[in-house]
Short mmCIF file of C-alpha atoms and ligand atoms in Angstrom, two decimals:
data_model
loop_
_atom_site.label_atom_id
_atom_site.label_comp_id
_atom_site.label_asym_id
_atom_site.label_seq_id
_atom_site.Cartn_x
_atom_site.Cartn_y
_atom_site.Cartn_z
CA UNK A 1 103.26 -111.96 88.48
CA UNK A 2 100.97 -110.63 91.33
CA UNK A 3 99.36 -107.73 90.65
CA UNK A 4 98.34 -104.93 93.16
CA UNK A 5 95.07 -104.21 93.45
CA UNK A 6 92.51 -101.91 95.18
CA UNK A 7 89.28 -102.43 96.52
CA UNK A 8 86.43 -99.84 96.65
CA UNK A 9 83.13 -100.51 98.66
CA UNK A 10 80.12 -98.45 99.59
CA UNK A 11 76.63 -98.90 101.06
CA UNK A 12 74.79 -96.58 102.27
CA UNK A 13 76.14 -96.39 105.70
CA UNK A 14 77.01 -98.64 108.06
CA UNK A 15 75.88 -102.08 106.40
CA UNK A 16 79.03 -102.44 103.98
CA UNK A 17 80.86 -102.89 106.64
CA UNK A 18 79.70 -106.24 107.24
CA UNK A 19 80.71 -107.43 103.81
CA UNK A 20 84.09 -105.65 104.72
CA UNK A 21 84.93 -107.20 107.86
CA UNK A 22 84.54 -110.69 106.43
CA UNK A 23 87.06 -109.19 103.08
CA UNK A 24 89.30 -108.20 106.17
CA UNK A 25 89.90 -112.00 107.33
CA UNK A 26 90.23 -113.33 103.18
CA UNK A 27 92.24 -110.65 102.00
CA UNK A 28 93.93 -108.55 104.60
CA UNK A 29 97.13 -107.28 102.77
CA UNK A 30 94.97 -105.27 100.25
CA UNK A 31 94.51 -101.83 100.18
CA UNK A 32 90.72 -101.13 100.56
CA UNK A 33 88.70 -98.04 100.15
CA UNK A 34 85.19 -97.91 102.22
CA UNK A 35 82.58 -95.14 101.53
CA UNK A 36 79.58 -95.09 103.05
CA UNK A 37 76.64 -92.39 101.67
CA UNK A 38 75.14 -91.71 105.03
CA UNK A 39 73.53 -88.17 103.74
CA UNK A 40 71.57 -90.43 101.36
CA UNK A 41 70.66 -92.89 103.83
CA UNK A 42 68.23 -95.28 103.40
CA UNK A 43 68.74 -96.44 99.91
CA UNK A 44 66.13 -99.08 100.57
CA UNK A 45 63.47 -96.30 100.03
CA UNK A 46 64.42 -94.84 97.15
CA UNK A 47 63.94 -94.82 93.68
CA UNK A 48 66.04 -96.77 91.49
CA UNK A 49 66.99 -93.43 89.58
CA UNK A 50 68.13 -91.97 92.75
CA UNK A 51 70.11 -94.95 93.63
CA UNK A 52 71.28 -95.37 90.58
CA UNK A 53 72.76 -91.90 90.44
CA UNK A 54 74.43 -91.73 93.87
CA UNK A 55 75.99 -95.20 93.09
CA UNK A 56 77.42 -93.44 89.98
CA UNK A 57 79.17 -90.35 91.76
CA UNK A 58 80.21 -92.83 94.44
CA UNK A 59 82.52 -95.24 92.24
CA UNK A 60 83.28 -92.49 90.15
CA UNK A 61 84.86 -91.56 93.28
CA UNK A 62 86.96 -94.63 94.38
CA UNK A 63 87.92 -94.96 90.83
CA UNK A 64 89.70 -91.84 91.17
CA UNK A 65 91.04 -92.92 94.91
CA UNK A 66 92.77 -95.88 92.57
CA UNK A 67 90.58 -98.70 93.14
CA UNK A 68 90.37 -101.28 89.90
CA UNK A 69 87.87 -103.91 92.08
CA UNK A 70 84.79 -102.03 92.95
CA UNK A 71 82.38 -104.25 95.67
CA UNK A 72 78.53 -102.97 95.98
CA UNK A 73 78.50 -103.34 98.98
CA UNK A 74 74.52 -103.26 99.46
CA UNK A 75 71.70 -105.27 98.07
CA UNK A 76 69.56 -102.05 97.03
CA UNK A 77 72.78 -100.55 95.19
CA UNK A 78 73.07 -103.89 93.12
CA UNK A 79 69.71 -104.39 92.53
CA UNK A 80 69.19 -101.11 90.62
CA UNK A 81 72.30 -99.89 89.42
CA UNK A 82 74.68 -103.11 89.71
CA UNK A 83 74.15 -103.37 85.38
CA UNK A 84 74.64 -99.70 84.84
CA UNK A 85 77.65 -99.34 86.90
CA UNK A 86 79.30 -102.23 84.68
CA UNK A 87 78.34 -100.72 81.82
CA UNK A 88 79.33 -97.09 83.05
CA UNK A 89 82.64 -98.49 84.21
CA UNK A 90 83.91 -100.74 81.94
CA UNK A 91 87.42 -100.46 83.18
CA UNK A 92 86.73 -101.96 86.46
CA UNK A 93 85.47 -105.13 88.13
CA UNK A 94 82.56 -105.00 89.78
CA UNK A 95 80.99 -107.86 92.44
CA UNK A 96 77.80 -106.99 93.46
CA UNK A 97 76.34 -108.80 96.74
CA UNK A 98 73.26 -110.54 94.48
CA UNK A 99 75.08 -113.15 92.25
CA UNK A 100 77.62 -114.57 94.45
CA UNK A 101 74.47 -115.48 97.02
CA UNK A 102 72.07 -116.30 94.33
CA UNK A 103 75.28 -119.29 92.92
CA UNK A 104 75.50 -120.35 96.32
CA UNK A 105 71.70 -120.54 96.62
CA UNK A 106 71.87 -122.32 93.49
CA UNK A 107 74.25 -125.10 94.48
CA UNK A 108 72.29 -125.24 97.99
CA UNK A 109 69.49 -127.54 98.86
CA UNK A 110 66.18 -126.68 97.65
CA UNK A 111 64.23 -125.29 100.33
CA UNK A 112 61.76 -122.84 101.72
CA UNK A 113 64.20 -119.09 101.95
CA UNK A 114 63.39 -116.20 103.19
CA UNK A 115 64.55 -113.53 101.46
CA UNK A 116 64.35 -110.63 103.76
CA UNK A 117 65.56 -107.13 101.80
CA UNK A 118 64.91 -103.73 101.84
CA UNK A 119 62.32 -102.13 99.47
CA UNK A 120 64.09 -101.19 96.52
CA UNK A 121 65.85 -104.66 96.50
CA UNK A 122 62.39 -106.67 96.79
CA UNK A 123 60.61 -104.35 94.54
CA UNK A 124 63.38 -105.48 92.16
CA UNK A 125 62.63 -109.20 92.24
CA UNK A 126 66.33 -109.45 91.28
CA UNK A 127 67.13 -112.59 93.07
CA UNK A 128 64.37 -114.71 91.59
CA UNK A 129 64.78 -113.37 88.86
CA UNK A 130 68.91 -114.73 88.56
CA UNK A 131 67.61 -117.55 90.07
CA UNK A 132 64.97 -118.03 87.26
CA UNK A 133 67.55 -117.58 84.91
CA UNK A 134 69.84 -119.72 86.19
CA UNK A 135 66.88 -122.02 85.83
CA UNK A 136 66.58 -123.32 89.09
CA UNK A 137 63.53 -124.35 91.35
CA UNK A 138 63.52 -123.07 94.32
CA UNK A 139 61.01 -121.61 96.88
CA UNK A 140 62.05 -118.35 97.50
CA UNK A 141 60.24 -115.70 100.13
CA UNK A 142 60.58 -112.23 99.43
CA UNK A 143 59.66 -109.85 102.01
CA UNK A 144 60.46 -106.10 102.46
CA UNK A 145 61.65 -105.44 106.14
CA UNK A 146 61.77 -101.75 106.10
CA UNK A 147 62.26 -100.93 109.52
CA UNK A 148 65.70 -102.91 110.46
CA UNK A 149 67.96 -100.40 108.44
CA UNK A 150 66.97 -97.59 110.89
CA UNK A 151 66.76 -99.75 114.43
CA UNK A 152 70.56 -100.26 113.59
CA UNK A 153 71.32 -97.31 112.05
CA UNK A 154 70.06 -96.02 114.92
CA UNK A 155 71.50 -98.18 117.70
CA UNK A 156 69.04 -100.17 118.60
CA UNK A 157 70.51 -103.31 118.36
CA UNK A 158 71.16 -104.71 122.14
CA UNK A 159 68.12 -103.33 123.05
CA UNK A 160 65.85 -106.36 122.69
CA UNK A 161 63.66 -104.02 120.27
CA UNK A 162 65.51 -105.21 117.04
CA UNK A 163 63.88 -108.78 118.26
CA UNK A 164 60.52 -107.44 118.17
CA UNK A 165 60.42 -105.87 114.56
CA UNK A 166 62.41 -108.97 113.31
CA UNK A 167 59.73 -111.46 115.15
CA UNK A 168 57.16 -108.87 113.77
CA UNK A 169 58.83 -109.45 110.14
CA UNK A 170 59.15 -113.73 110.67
CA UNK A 171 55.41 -113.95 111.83
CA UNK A 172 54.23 -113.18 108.20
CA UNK A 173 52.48 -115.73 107.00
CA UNK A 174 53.84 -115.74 103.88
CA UNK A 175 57.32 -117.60 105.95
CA UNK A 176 55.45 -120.39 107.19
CA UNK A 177 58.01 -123.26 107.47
CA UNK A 178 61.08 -121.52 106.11
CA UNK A 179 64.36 -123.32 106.19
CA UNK A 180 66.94 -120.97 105.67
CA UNK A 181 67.11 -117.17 105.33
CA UNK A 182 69.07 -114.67 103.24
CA UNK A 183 69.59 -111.39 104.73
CA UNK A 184 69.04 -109.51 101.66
CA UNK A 185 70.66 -106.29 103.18
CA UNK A 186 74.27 -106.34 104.14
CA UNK A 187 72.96 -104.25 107.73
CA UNK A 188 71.30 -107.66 107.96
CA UNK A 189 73.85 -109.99 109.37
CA UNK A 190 73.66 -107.72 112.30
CA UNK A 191 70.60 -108.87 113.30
CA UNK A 192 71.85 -112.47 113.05
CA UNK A 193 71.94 -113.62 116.66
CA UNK A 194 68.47 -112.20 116.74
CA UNK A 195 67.43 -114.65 114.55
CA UNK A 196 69.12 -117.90 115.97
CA UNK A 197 66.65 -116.58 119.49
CA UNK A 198 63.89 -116.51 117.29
CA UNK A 199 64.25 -119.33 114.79
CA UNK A 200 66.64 -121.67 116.65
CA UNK A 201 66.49 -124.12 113.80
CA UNK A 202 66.53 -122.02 110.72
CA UNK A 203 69.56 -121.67 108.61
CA UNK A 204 70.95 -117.90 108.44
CA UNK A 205 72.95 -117.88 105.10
CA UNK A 206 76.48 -116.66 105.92
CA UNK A 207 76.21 -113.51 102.87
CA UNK A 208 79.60 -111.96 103.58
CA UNK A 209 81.36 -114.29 104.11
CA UNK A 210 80.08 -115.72 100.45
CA UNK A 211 80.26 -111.80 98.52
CA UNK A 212 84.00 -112.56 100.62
CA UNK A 213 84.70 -115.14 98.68
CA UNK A 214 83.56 -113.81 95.25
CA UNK A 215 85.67 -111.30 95.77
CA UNK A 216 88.47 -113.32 96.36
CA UNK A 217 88.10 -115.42 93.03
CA UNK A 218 87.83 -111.85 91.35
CA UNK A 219 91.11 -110.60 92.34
CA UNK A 220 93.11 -113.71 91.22
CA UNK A 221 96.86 -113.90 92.80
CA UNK A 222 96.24 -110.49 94.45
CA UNK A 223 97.93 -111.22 97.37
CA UNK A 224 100.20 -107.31 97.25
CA UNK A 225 99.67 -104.47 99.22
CA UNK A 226 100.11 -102.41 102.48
CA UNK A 227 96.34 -103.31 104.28
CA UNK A 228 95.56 -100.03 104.64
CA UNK A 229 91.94 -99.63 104.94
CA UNK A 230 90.55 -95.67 104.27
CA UNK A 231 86.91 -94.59 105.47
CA UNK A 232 84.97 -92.00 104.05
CA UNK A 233 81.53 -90.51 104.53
CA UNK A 234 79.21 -87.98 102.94
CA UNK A 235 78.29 -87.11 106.15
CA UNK A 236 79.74 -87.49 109.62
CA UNK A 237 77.24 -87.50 112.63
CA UNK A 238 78.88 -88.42 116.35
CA UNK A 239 75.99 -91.56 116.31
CA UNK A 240 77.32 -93.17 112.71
CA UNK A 241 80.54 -93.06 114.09
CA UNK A 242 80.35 -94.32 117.65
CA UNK A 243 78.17 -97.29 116.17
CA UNK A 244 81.19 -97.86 113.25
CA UNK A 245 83.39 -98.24 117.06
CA UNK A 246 81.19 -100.14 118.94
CA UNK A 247 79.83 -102.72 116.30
CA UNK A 248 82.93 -103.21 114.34
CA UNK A 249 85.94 -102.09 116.26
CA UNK A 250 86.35 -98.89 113.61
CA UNK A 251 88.37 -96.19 115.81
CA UNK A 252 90.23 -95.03 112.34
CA UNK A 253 89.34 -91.64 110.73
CA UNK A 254 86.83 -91.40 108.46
CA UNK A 255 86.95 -88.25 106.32
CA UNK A 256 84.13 -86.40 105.33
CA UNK A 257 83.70 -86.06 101.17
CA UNK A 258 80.56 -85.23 99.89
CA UNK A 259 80.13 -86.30 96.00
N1 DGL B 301 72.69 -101.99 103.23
C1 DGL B 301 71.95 -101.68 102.07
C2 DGL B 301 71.38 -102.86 101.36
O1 DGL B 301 72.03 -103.89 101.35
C3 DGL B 301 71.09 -100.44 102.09
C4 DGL B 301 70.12 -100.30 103.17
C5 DGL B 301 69.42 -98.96 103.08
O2 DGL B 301 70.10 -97.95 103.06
O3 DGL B 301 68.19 -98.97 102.99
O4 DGL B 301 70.35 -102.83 100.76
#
């Protein structure tokens, strides 16, 4: 029998919505529930307490809006609270954005990756670490790009100045030769056209549409549902909003709910 399921995902803003866009095209007819924590915006900077205990009030939260399938919808999130979410929620199925990647990584070819993430994520070595244990080799770059959550948080992409920072970021020496690279930050796949000017020949690692997938498997015969899609923020400014428009075609409401 097909059973009706709902899916939950946050981030801390505006990033999420990557990994829910490419959700959108597998798995359109289910009901979805988006929150994104802009008051607590950048996770990427903060400690793994703090992340860990905004995460908490957040699926708390969509539990209680109905959803059984909860997606962490950003790298920092799964890197320091992905385990204790699980274990806080047993009742619910969680996909974090690290695993699905890191499989696909593992079944890839092995070659120099970039790994570019925020802060919290790199500081968390949690891909090489799944990597490790999944005991493959592999040659992967970690490096902390602070500054790209911001320049698109803040609407800079367009501008030709989210080229410089990411040029700035693919000049370290430490990414010498690199092959592919994993936006470790689901704002990331923004910048991905910025990347193809850059490095023309470098493979950008298709994330969402991968987490997508995962998802996908984790929901079985899901197929019921109205599509309805709700948005929710803990906090509304005219800027996060006319971005949500302009970058992904969002006109719907998103209501304001601080946790
Ligand atoms: N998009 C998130 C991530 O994947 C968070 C970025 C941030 O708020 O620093 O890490």
């Amino acid at each position: 029998m097909k059973k009706q399921r709902k899916i939950g995902l946050f981030d801390s803003g505006l990033g999420g919505l990557t990994v829910l866009r490419a959700l959108e095209e597998k798995l359109p007819q289910v009901d979805k529930v988006y929150y994104g924590d802009t008051l607590h915006l950048p996770y990427g900077d903060k400690s793994d307490e703090a992340i860990g205990a905004f995460s908490r009030e957040i699926v708390g939260f969509l539990a209680a809006e109905g959803c059984d399938v909860i997606v962490i919808a950003c790298n920092s999130a799964s890197a320091a609270a992905g385990t204790m979410l699980e274990e806080s929620f047993p009742d619910l199925t969680f996909i974090n954005v690290i695993d699905p990647v890191v499989a696909s990584l593992a079944q890839g070819p092995q070659r120099k990756t970039a790994l570019l993430g925020t802060r919290a994520t790199v500081r968390s070595g949690a891909y090489t670490k799944r990597l490790d244990a999944l005991r493959v080799a592999h040659e992967l770059i970690a490096l902390p790009t602070p500054l790209l959550v911001p320049l698109i948080e803040d609407g800079f992409l367009g501008t030709g100045i989210e080229i410089s920072v990411l040029e700035h970021y693919l000049n370290d020496p430490t990414l010498e030769g690199i092959e592919a690279i994993v936006p470790g930050c689901t704002h990331y796949p923004l910048l991905r056209e910025a990347a193809a000017k850059l490095r023309p020949g470098v493979d950008w690692i298709d994330a969402p549409a991968i987490v997508a997938e995962a998802v996908v498997t984790a929901c079985g015969a899901a197929i019921e549902g109205s599509g309805t899609t709700t948005y929710y923020l803990s906090d509304a400014t005219p800027s996060f909003l006319a971005l949500a428009s302009s970058t992904f075609g969002i006109t719907a409401h998103w209501d304001k709910k601080v946790l």
